[in-house]
């Protein structure tokens, strides 16, 4: 079962910072997940649309300048990183799930990843995901798509196939053995977020879940056969 470091290794370091991604690398994490917005032509890595929770700034990401965002402390003196900086930290050794959080992110993300694929990276090392399915379907089909669902919905599997998804990424409260089986029957991988407790990790492994997002990705790796 794949260990996907959620916002890096955010159980240990401030989420979505280079310190968090470096920590995931030190743990030997094969995949990291991060969240992106597109601000003044730059892809910035941050989760909330509001700055208050994770930085010393205030206001909305989409109403801020890139210079202002870069002036903020995102925890322990870390800057809000750009996606390009995270690729440099990952250095092709960790694969990356880019979650499209902000509007109009699909095209610039695909452009940046396409450029990376001309420099050492391979397209299968990336997964582009989103809860915003219209945005997700604007992402280049060169890259694998993860259809995110946060709550139970009708025909999750059919909708994921319509989006040409590679994986269906669901919240822990939605997962069941039946959903795992349905995904696999449809040739979809199934990934589950956010899984931090060892009994949940073990249960999902037994159900045949393909990967889990964890703030403590070492907990997922430690019991992998
Ligand atoms: O992509 C998995 C997970 O990150 C989705 O939820 O809110 O943590 O971005 P959220
Ligand atoms: Mg996310």
mmCIF file of C-alpha atoms and ligand atoms in Angstrom:
data_model
loop_
_atom_site.group_PDB
_atom_site.id
_atom_site.type_symbol
_atom_site.label_atom_id
_atom_site.label_comp_id
_atom_site.label_asym_id
_atom_site.label_seq_id
_atom_site.Cartn_x
_atom_site.Cartn_y
_atom_site.Cartn_z
ATOM 1 C CA UNK A 1 0.000 0.000 0.000
ATOM 2 C CA UNK A 2 1.493 3.301 -1.105
ATOM 3 C CA UNK A 3 2.390 5.837 1.559
ATOM 4 C CA UNK A 4 1.504 9.312 0.329
ATOM 5 C CA UNK A 5 2.846 12.033 2.597
ATOM 6 C CA UNK A 6 -0.080 14.391 3.194
ATOM 7 C CA UNK A 7 0.997 18.034 2.691
ATOM 8 C CA UNK A 8 4.506 16.575 2.998
ATOM 9 C CA UNK A 9 4.865 14.970 6.395
ATOM 10 C CA UNK A 10 2.654 17.475 8.153
ATOM 11 C CA UNK A 11 2.437 15.511 11.385
ATOM 12 C CA UNK A 12 6.070 16.518 11.896
ATOM 13 C CA UNK A 13 6.615 19.853 10.127
ATOM 14 C CA UNK A 14 4.402 22.790 9.086
ATOM 15 C CA UNK A 15 2.114 21.589 6.311
ATOM 16 C CA UNK A 16 2.949 22.283 2.662
ATOM 17 C CA UNK A 17 6.385 23.769 3.466
ATOM 18 C CA UNK A 18 9.733 22.697 2.074
ATOM 19 C CA UNK A 19 10.600 21.523 5.614
ATOM 20 C CA UNK A 20 7.604 19.193 5.462
ATOM 21 C CA UNK A 21 8.560 17.845 2.018
ATOM 22 C CA UNK A 22 12.188 17.412 3.079
ATOM 23 C CA UNK A 23 11.017 15.508 6.137
ATOM 24 C CA UNK A 24 8.965 13.194 3.907
ATOM 25 C CA UNK A 25 12.095 12.612 1.815
ATOM 26 C CA UNK A 26 14.098 11.756 4.942
ATOM 27 C CA UNK A 27 11.429 9.227 5.936
ATOM 28 C CA UNK A 28 11.848 7.561 2.533
ATOM 29 C CA UNK A 29 8.332 8.435 1.480
ATOM 30 C CA UNK A 30 7.645 7.403 -2.153
ATOM 31 C CA UNK A 31 4.868 9.954 -2.757
ATOM 32 C CA UNK A 32 3.929 13.372 -1.421
ATOM 33 C CA UNK A 33 0.675 15.281 -1.775
ATOM 34 C CA UNK A 34 0.326 19.072 -1.906
ATOM 35 C CA UNK A 35 -2.290 21.721 -2.698
ATOM 36 C CA UNK A 36 -1.868 24.509 -5.265
ATOM 37 C CA UNK A 37 -3.240 27.925 -6.211
ATOM 38 C CA UNK A 38 -2.224 30.087 -9.189
ATOM 39 C CA UNK A 39 -1.356 33.650 -8.186
ATOM 40 C CA UNK A 40 0.111 36.234 -10.570
ATOM 41 C CA UNK A 41 1.456 33.516 -12.858
ATOM 42 C CA UNK A 42 3.020 31.531 -9.993
ATOM 43 C CA UNK A 43 1.910 28.178 -8.580
ATOM 44 C CA UNK A 44 1.969 28.401 -4.794
ATOM 45 C CA UNK A 45 1.637 25.482 -2.405
ATOM 46 C CA UNK A 46 -0.871 26.075 0.384
ATOM 47 C CA UNK A 47 -4.088 24.409 1.502
ATOM 48 C CA UNK A 48 -6.679 26.949 2.642
ATOM 49 C CA UNK A 49 -8.074 29.759 0.491
ATOM 50 C CA UNK A 50 -7.569 32.024 3.536
ATOM 51 C CA UNK A 51 -4.143 32.786 4.994
ATOM 52 C CA UNK A 52 -5.097 32.870 8.675
ATOM 53 C CA UNK A 53 -4.678 29.253 9.759
ATOM 54 C CA UNK A 54 -1.285 28.390 8.295
ATOM 55 C CA UNK A 55 0.557 31.731 8.035
ATOM 56 C CA UNK A 56 1.107 34.965 9.942
ATOM 57 C CA UNK A 57 -0.742 36.834 7.204
ATOM 58 C CA UNK A 58 -4.382 37.567 6.621
ATOM 59 C CA UNK A 59 -6.787 37.715 3.719
ATOM 60 C CA UNK A 60 -7.579 35.450 0.805
ATOM 61 C CA UNK A 61 -4.904 33.807 -1.331
ATOM 62 C CA UNK A 62 -6.627 34.867 -4.543
ATOM 63 C CA UNK A 63 -6.747 38.504 -3.404
ATOM 64 C CA UNK A 64 -3.055 38.563 -2.393
ATOM 65 C CA UNK A 65 0.003 39.394 -4.452
ATOM 66 C CA UNK A 66 2.691 36.793 -4.960
ATOM 67 C CA UNK A 67 5.166 39.137 -3.223
ATOM 68 C CA UNK A 68 2.908 39.363 -0.154
ATOM 69 C CA UNK A 69 2.466 35.576 -0.011
ATOM 70 C CA UNK A 70 6.224 35.114 -0.183
ATOM 71 C CA UNK A 71 6.764 37.597 2.653
ATOM 72 C CA UNK A 72 4.769 35.442 5.094
ATOM 73 C CA UNK A 73 5.838 32.867 7.641
ATOM 74 C CA UNK A 74 4.133 29.544 6.930
ATOM 75 C CA UNK A 75 5.516 28.028 10.149
ATOM 76 C CA UNK A 76 8.977 27.829 11.717
ATOM 77 C CA UNK A 77 10.128 30.652 9.442
ATOM 78 C CA UNK A 78 9.286 28.715 6.267
ATOM 79 C CA UNK A 79 7.999 30.537 3.187
ATOM 80 C CA UNK A 80 4.964 29.429 1.222
ATOM 81 C CA UNK A 81 6.752 27.376 -1.470
ATOM 82 C CA UNK A 82 6.233 27.342 -5.184
ATOM 83 C CA UNK A 83 5.454 24.091 -6.951
ATOM 84 C CA UNK A 84 8.774 24.387 -8.794
ATOM 85 C CA UNK A 85 10.640 24.510 -5.481
ATOM 86 C CA UNK A 86 8.896 21.351 -4.303
ATOM 87 C CA UNK A 87 9.902 19.557 -7.505
ATOM 88 C CA UNK A 88 13.490 20.546 -6.771
ATOM 89 C CA UNK A 89 13.271 19.137 -3.226
ATOM 90 C CA UNK A 90 11.665 15.933 -4.494
ATOM 91 C CA UNK A 91 14.414 15.719 -7.129
ATOM 92 C CA UNK A 92 12.626 12.892 -9.017
ATOM 93 C CA UNK A 93 13.038 10.632 -5.949
ATOM 94 C CA UNK A 94 9.581 11.267 -4.528
ATOM 95 C CA UNK A 95 6.537 11.194 -6.779
ATOM 96 C CA UNK A 96 4.081 14.054 -6.473
ATOM 97 C CA UNK A 97 0.286 14.310 -6.227
ATOM 98 C CA UNK A 98 -0.645 17.872 -7.133
ATOM 99 C CA UNK A 99 -4.113 18.710 -5.830
ATOM 100 C CA UNK A 100 -5.733 21.568 -7.757
ATOM 101 C CA UNK A 101 -7.285 23.728 -5.044
ATOM 102 C CA UNK A 102 -7.426 27.132 -6.685
ATOM 103 C CA UNK A 103 -9.254 28.222 -9.847
ATOM 104 C CA UNK A 104 -7.497 28.007 -13.208
ATOM 105 C CA UNK A 105 -4.741 25.750 -11.968
ATOM 106 C CA UNK A 106 -5.067 22.795 -14.372
ATOM 107 C CA UNK A 107 -3.298 24.396 -17.304
ATOM 108 C CA UNK A 108 -0.344 25.999 -15.497
ATOM 109 C CA UNK A 109 0.200 22.831 -13.463
ATOM 110 C CA UNK A 110 0.209 20.680 -16.600
ATOM 111 C CA UNK A 111 2.598 23.143 -18.262
ATOM 112 C CA UNK A 112 5.015 23.033 -15.343
ATOM 113 C CA UNK A 113 4.892 19.234 -15.135
ATOM 114 C CA UNK A 114 5.326 18.925 -18.901
ATOM 115 C CA UNK A 115 8.448 21.037 -18.619
ATOM 116 C CA UNK A 116 9.672 18.820 -15.761
ATOM 117 C CA UNK A 117 9.188 15.771 -17.987
ATOM 118 C CA UNK A 118 11.684 17.281 -20.403
ATOM 119 C CA UNK A 119 14.150 17.341 -17.500
ATOM 120 C CA UNK A 120 14.438 13.920 -15.836
ATOM 121 C CA UNK A 121 10.884 13.443 -14.588
ATOM 122 C CA UNK A 122 8.438 10.904 -16.051
ATOM 123 C CA UNK A 123 4.744 11.613 -16.418
ATOM 124 C CA UNK A 124 3.787 8.606 -14.226
ATOM 125 C CA UNK A 125 5.594 10.266 -11.341
ATOM 126 C CA UNK A 126 2.767 12.761 -11.100
ATOM 127 C CA UNK A 127 -0.897 12.483 -10.184
ATOM 128 C CA UNK A 128 -3.142 15.520 -10.650
ATOM 129 C CA UNK A 129 -6.221 15.461 -8.436
ATOM 130 C CA UNK A 130 -9.069 17.727 -7.466
ATOM 131 C CA UNK A 131 -12.439 17.958 -5.771
ATOM 132 C CA UNK A 132 -13.224 20.463 -8.555
ATOM 133 C CA UNK A 133 -13.981 18.002 -11.290
ATOM 134 C CA UNK A 134 -14.406 20.625 -14.015
ATOM 135 C CA UNK A 135 -10.912 21.870 -13.247
ATOM 136 C CA UNK A 136 -9.539 18.332 -13.151
ATOM 137 C CA UNK A 137 -10.866 17.507 -16.609
ATOM 138 C CA UNK A 138 -9.018 20.541 -17.970
ATOM 139 C CA UNK A 139 -5.713 18.940 -16.937
ATOM 140 C CA UNK A 140 -3.732 17.415 -19.759
ATOM 141 C CA UNK A 141 -4.407 13.715 -20.317
ATOM 142 C CA UNK A 142 -0.637 13.242 -20.430
ATOM 143 C CA UNK A 143 -0.917 13.009 -16.647
ATOM 144 C CA UNK A 144 -2.819 10.636 -14.429
ATOM 145 C CA UNK A 145 -5.930 12.042 -12.817
ATOM 146 C CA UNK A 146 -7.221 11.417 -9.320
ATOM 147 C CA UNK A 147 -10.933 12.104 -8.852
ATOM 148 C CA UNK A 148 -11.404 13.372 -5.305
ATOM 149 C CA UNK A 149 -14.610 12.839 -3.336
ATOM 150 C CA UNK A 150 -15.104 14.184 0.171
ATOM 151 C CA UNK A 151 -18.515 12.739 0.897
ATOM 152 C CA UNK A 152 -20.684 9.904 -0.350
ATOM 153 C CA UNK A 153 -22.129 10.636 -3.787
ATOM 154 C CA UNK A 154 -23.998 8.805 -6.485
ATOM 155 C CA UNK A 155 -21.987 6.717 -8.923
ATOM 156 C CA UNK A 156 -18.495 7.658 -7.762
ATOM 157 C CA UNK A 157 -16.939 4.968 -9.910
ATOM 158 C CA UNK A 158 -18.850 5.872 -13.077
ATOM 159 C CA UNK A 159 -18.065 9.559 -12.642
ATOM 160 C CA UNK A 160 -14.383 8.792 -12.116
ATOM 161 C CA UNK A 161 -14.292 6.755 -15.321
ATOM 162 C CA UNK A 162 -16.003 9.608 -17.183
ATOM 163 C CA UNK A 163 -13.187 11.884 -16.015
ATOM 164 C CA UNK A 164 -10.659 9.363 -17.367
ATOM 165 C CA UNK A 165 -9.340 9.037 -13.838
ATOM 166 C CA UNK A 166 -6.467 6.780 -12.904
ATOM 167 C CA UNK A 167 -7.541 6.733 -9.264
ATOM 168 C CA UNK A 168 -10.500 7.555 -7.092
ATOM 169 C CA UNK A 169 -9.377 9.389 -3.956
ATOM 170 C CA UNK A 170 -11.881 9.276 -1.116
ATOM 171 C CA UNK A 171 -12.102 10.317 2.510
ATOM 172 C CA UNK A 172 -11.644 7.786 5.266
ATOM 173 C CA UNK A 173 -15.269 8.084 6.348
ATOM 174 C CA UNK A 174 -16.418 6.922 2.890
ATOM 175 C CA UNK A 175 -14.284 3.850 2.430
ATOM 176 C CA UNK A 176 -15.666 0.322 2.500
ATOM 177 C CA UNK A 177 -14.559 -3.049 1.208
ATOM 178 C CA UNK A 178 -17.345 -2.751 -1.355
ATOM 179 C CA UNK A 179 -15.996 0.539 -2.731
ATOM 180 C CA UNK A 180 -12.494 -0.941 -2.989
ATOM 181 C CA UNK A 181 -13.900 -3.859 -4.955
ATOM 182 C CA UNK A 182 -15.966 -1.619 -7.241
ATOM 183 C CA UNK A 183 -12.938 0.580 -7.987
ATOM 184 C CA UNK A 184 -10.758 -2.382 -8.792
ATOM 185 C CA UNK A 185 -13.437 -3.952 -10.954
ATOM 186 C CA UNK A 186 -13.409 -0.699 -12.956
ATOM 187 C CA UNK A 187 -9.586 -0.749 -13.182
ATOM 188 C CA UNK A 188 -9.276 2.253 -10.897
ATOM 189 C CA UNK A 189 -6.782 2.601 -8.086
ATOM 190 C CA UNK A 190 -8.283 3.659 -4.776
ATOM 191 C CA UNK A 191 -6.514 6.049 -2.427
ATOM 192 C CA UNK A 192 -7.842 7.178 0.971
ATOM 193 C CA UNK A 193 -7.210 10.343 3.028
ATOM 194 C CA UNK A 194 -6.298 11.219 5.783
ATOM 195 C CA UNK A 195 -5.254 8.043 7.548
ATOM 196 C CA UNK A 196 -3.134 8.532 10.657
ATOM 197 C CA UNK A 197 -4.194 5.804 13.085
ATOM 198 C CA UNK A 198 -2.513 2.420 12.841
ATOM 199 C CA UNK A 199 -5.732 0.349 13.188
ATOM 200 C CA UNK A 200 -7.197 2.263 10.200
ATOM 201 C CA UNK A 201 -3.987 1.754 8.218
ATOM 202 C CA UNK A 202 -4.112 -1.995 8.891
ATOM 203 C CA UNK A 203 -7.814 -2.258 8.045
ATOM 204 C CA UNK A 204 -7.365 -0.453 4.735
ATOM 205 C CA UNK A 205 -4.364 -2.570 3.835
ATOM 206 C CA UNK A 206 -6.450 -5.702 4.470
ATOM 207 C CA UNK A 207 -9.190 -4.343 2.238
ATOM 208 C CA UNK A 208 -6.726 -3.944 -0.630
ATOM 209 C CA UNK A 209 -6.627 -0.122 -0.704
ATOM 210 C CA UNK A 210 -3.835 0.959 -3.068
ATOM 211 C CA UNK A 211 -2.542 3.951 -1.148
ATOM 212 C CA UNK A 212 -3.247 6.229 1.789
ATOM 213 C CA UNK A 213 -2.502 9.869 2.466
ATOM 214 C CA UNK A 214 -1.037 10.245 5.931
ATOM 215 C CA UNK A 215 0.362 13.080 8.032
ATOM 216 C CA UNK A 216 2.677 10.366 9.440
ATOM 217 C CA UNK A 217 3.662 8.452 6.286
ATOM 218 C CA UNK A 218 6.236 6.409 8.225
ATOM 219 C CA UNK A 219 3.307 4.675 9.968
ATOM 220 C CA UNK A 220 2.109 3.423 6.582
ATOM 221 C CA UNK A 221 5.557 2.274 5.524
ATOM 222 C CA UNK A 222 6.425 0.505 8.785
ATOM 223 C CA UNK A 223 3.976 -2.376 8.339
ATOM 224 C CA UNK A 224 4.168 -2.736 4.601
ATOM 225 C CA UNK A 225 5.201 -6.308 3.766
HETATM 226 O O1 LIG B 1 -5.799 14.738 -1.653
HETATM 227 C C1 LIG B 1 -6.120 14.199 -0.421
HETATM 228 C C2 LIG B 1 -6.463 15.272 0.570
HETATM 229 O O2 LIG B 1 -5.412 16.191 0.616
HETATM 230 C C3 LIG B 1 -7.748 15.968 0.237
HETATM 231 O O3 LIG B 1 -8.187 16.808 1.241
HETATM 232 O O4 LIG B 1 -8.463 18.979 2.350
HETATM 233 O O5 LIG B 1 -6.434 17.604 2.808
HETATM 234 O O6 LIG B 1 -6.701 18.745 0.623
HETATM 235 P P1 LIG B 1 -7.424 18.095 1.765
HETATM 236 MG MG1 LIG B 2 -4.902 18.074 -0.332
#
